[in-house]
Coordinates of C-alpha atoms and ligand atoms in Angstrom, one line a residue:
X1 CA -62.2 74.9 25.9
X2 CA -65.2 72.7 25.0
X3 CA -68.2 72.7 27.1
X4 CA -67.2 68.5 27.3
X5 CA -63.9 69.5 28.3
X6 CA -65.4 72.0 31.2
X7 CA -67.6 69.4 32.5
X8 CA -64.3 66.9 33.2
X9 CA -62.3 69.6 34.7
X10 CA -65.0 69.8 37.4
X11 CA -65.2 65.8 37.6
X12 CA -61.7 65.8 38.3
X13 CA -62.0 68.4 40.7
X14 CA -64.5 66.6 42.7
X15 CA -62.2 63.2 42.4
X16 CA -59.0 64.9 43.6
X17 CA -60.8 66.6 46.5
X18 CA -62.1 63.1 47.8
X19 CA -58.8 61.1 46.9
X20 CA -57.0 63.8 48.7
X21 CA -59.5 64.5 52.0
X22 CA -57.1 62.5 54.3
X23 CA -53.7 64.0 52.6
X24 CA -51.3 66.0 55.3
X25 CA -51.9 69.5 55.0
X26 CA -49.1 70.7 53.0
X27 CA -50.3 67.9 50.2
X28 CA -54.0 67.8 49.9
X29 CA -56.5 69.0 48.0
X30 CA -56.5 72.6 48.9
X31 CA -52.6 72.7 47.7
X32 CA -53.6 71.0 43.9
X33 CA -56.1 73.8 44.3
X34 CA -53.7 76.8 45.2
X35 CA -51.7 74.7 41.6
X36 CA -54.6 75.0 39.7
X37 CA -55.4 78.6 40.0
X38 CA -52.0 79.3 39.4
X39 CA -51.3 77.2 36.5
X40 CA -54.3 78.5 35.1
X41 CA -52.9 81.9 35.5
X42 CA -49.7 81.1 33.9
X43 CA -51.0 79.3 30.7
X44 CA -52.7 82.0 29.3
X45 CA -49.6 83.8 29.3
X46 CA -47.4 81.5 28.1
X47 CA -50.2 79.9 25.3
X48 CA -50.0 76.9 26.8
X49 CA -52.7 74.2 26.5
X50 CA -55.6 75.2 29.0
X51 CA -57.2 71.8 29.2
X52 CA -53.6 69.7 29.8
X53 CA -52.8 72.1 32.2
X54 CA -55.5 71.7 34.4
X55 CA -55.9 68.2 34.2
X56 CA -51.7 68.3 35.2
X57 CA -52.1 70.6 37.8
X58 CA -55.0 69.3 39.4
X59 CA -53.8 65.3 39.2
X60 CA -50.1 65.9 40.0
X61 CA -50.0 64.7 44.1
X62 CA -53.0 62.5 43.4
X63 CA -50.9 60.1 44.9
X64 CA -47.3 61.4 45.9
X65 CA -44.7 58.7 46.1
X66 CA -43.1 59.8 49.6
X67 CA -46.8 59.1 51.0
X68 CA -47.3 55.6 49.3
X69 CA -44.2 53.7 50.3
X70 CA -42.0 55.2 47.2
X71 CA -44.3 54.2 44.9
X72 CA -43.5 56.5 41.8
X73 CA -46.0 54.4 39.3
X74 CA -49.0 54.7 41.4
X75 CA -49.9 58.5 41.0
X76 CA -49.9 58.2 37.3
X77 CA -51.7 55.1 36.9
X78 CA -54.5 56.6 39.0
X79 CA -54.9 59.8 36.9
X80 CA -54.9 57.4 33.8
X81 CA -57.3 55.1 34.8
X82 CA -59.6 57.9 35.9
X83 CA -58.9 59.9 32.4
X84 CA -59.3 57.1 30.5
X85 CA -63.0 56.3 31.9
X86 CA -63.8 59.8 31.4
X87 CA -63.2 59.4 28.0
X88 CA -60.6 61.8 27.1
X89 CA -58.8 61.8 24.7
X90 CA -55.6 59.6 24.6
X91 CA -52.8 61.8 23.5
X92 CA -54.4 64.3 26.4
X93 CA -54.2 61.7 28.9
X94 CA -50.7 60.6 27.9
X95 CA -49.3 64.0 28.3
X96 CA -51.0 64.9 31.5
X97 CA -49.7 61.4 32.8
X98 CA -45.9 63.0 31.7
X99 CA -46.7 65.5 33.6
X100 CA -47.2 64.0 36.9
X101 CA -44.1 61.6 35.9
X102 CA -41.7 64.4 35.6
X103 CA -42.9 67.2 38.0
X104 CA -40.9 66.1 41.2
X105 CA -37.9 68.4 42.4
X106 CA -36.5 65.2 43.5
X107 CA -36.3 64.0 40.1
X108 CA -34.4 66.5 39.0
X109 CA -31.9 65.4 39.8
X110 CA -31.6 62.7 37.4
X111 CA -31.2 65.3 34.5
X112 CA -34.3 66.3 32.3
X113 CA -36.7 64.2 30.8
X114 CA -39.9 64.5 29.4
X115 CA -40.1 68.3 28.1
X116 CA -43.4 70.6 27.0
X117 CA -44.9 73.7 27.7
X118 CA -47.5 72.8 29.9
X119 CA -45.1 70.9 32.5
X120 CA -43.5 74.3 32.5
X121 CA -46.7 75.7 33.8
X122 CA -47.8 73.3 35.7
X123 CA -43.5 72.9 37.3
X124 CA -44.0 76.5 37.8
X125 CA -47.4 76.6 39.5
X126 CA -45.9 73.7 42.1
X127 CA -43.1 74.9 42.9
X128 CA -45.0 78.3 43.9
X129 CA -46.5 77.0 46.5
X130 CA -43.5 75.8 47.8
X131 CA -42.4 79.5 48.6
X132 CA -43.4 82.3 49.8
X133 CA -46.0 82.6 53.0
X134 CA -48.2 79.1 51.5
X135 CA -44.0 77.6 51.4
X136 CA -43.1 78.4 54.8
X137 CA -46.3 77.3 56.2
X138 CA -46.3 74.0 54.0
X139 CA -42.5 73.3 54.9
X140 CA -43.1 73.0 59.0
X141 CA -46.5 71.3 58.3
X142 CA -44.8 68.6 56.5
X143 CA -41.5 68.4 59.3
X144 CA -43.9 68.1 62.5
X145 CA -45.9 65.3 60.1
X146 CA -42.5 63.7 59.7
X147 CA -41.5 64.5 63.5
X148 CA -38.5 66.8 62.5
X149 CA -37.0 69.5 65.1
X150 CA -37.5 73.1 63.7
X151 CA -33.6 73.7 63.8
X152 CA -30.4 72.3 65.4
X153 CA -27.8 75.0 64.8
X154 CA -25.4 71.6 65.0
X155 CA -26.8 69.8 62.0
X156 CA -25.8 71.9 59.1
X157 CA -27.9 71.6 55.5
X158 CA -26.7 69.3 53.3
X159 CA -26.0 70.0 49.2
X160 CA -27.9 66.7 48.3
X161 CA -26.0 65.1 45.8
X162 CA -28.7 62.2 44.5
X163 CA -32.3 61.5 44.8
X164 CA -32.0 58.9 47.6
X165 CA -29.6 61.6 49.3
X166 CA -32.5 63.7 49.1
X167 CA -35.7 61.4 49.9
X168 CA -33.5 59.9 52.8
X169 CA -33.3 63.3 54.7
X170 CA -34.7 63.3 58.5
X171 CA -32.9 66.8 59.0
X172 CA -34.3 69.4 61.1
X173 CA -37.2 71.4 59.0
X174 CA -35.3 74.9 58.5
X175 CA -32.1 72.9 56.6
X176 CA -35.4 72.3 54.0
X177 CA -35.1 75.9 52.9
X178 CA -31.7 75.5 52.3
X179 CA -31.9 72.3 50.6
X180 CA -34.5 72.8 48.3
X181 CA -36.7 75.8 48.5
X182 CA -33.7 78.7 48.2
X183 CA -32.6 76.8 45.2
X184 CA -36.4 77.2 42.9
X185 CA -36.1 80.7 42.1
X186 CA -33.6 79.8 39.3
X187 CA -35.6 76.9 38.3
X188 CA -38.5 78.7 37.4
X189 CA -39.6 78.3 33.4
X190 CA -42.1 80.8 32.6
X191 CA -41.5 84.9 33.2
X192 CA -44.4 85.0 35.4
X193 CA -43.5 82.2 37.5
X194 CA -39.6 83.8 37.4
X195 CA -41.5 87.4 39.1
X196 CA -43.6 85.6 41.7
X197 CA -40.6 83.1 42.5
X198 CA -38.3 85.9 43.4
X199 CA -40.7 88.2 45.4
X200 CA -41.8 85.3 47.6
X201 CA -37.8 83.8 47.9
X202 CA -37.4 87.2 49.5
X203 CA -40.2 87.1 51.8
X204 CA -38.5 83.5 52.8
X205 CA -35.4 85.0 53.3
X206 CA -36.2 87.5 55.4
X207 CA -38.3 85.1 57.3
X208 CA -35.6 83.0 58.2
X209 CA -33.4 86.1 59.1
X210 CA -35.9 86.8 61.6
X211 CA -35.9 83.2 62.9
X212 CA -32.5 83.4 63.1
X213 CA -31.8 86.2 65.2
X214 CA -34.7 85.0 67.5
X215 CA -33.3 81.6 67.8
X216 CA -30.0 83.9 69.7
X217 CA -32.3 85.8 71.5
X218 CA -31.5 88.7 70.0
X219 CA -34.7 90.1 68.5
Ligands
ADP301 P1 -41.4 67.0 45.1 O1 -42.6 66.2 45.4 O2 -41.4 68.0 44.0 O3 -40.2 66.1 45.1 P2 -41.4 67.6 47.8 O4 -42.6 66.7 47.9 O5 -40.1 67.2 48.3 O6 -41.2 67.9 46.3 O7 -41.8 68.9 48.4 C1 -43.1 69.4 48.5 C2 -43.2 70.2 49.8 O8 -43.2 69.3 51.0 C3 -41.9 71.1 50.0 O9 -42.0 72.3 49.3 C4 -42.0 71.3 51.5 O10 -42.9 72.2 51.9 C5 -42.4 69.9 52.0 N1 -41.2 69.0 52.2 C6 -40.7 68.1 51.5 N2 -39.6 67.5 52.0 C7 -39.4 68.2 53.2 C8 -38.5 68.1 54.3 N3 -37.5 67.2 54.2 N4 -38.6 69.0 55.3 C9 -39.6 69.8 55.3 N5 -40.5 70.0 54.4 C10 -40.5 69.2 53.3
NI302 NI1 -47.4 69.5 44.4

């Protein structure tokens, strides 16, 4: 990378960590952070662009639809803006901007769209986080934000059929794992991300094993 293009990663840096200073836990800066080391880990491997990366991984909860009213256009048109005056490069800023567009789990399930190496990386880094220790601690952050119960052995997990069916879900926080964060492992894109993804899905597993037999009293 250029020393230019150094100097912009920190900028952006410093702008996510103020944008994000008031995020809930399991969103703010310290979790594009946790992306960015990770993603930067991955790209090298996989020979993807180091400066898109970044920039992705860095930018992609700068503002997170579920926080803004549903807003999907916000997010992206804040990293643009923000690229733009920092003068990069416009095919860089357009890709980044995919990036953020696409990342979402919850819209995959309207069938691919925008497809490159670096979202790979960048998918991969993000959907890390979601698992392992960082997951589980992310996951009941995010259900007491929202006022979910831990678990109610009556409410079983759905299989979320839609987006809406997804973003509409008020269920207790442990149906989350079954919902969503069980199902990553076989999403991941890069080998790297497919090692970390499974060693961490175990560590979830038997985390909620534990719970479970707890929850009866019998542990
Ligand atoms: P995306 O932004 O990729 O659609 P989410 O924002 O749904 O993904 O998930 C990010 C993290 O937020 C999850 O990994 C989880 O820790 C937490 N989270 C999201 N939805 C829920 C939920 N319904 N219950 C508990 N945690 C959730
Ligand atoms: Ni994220």
């Amino acid at each position: 990378m250029t020393a230019k293009e150094i100097e912009t990663i920190e900028k952006t840096a410093v702008f996510v960590r103020q944008s994000l200073s008031k995020a809930e836990g399991g969103h703010d800066w310290w979790h594009a952070c946790r992306v960015w080391k990770t993603a930067t880990r991955l790209a090298g491997e996989e020979n993807a662009d180091p400066f898109v990366v970044q920039l992705g991984a860095l930018l992609h909860d700068i503002a997170d639809a579920k926080f803004h009213d549903g807003d999907e256009t916000l997010g992206p048109g804040i990293a643009r803006d923000f690229l733009q005056k920092q003068g990069v490069d416009e095919k860089v800023v357009d890709h980044v901007v995919k990036i953020i567009k696409n990342i979402s789990f919850k819209n995959s399930f309207e069938g691919p769209g925008f497809q490159s190496k670096e979202l790979d990386v960048v998918g991969d880094a993000d959907r890390l986080d979601a698992l392992g220790a960082i997951g589980i601690a992310r996951t009941f952050n995010y259900g007491g934000h929202k006022g979910f119960a831990l678990y109610d052995p009556d409410i079983p997990p759905q299989k979320h059929r839609s987006k809406e069916d997804y973003k509409k879900s008020s269920a207790p926080t442990l149906n989350h794992f079954y919902e969503k964060l069980f199902l990553l492992k076989d999403r991941m894109k890069t080998r790297t991300g497919k090692k970390l993804a499974e060693a961490r899905h175990r560590f979830m597993e038997a985390y909620i094993g534990q719970f479970l037999e707890e929850w009866e009293g019998r542990k």
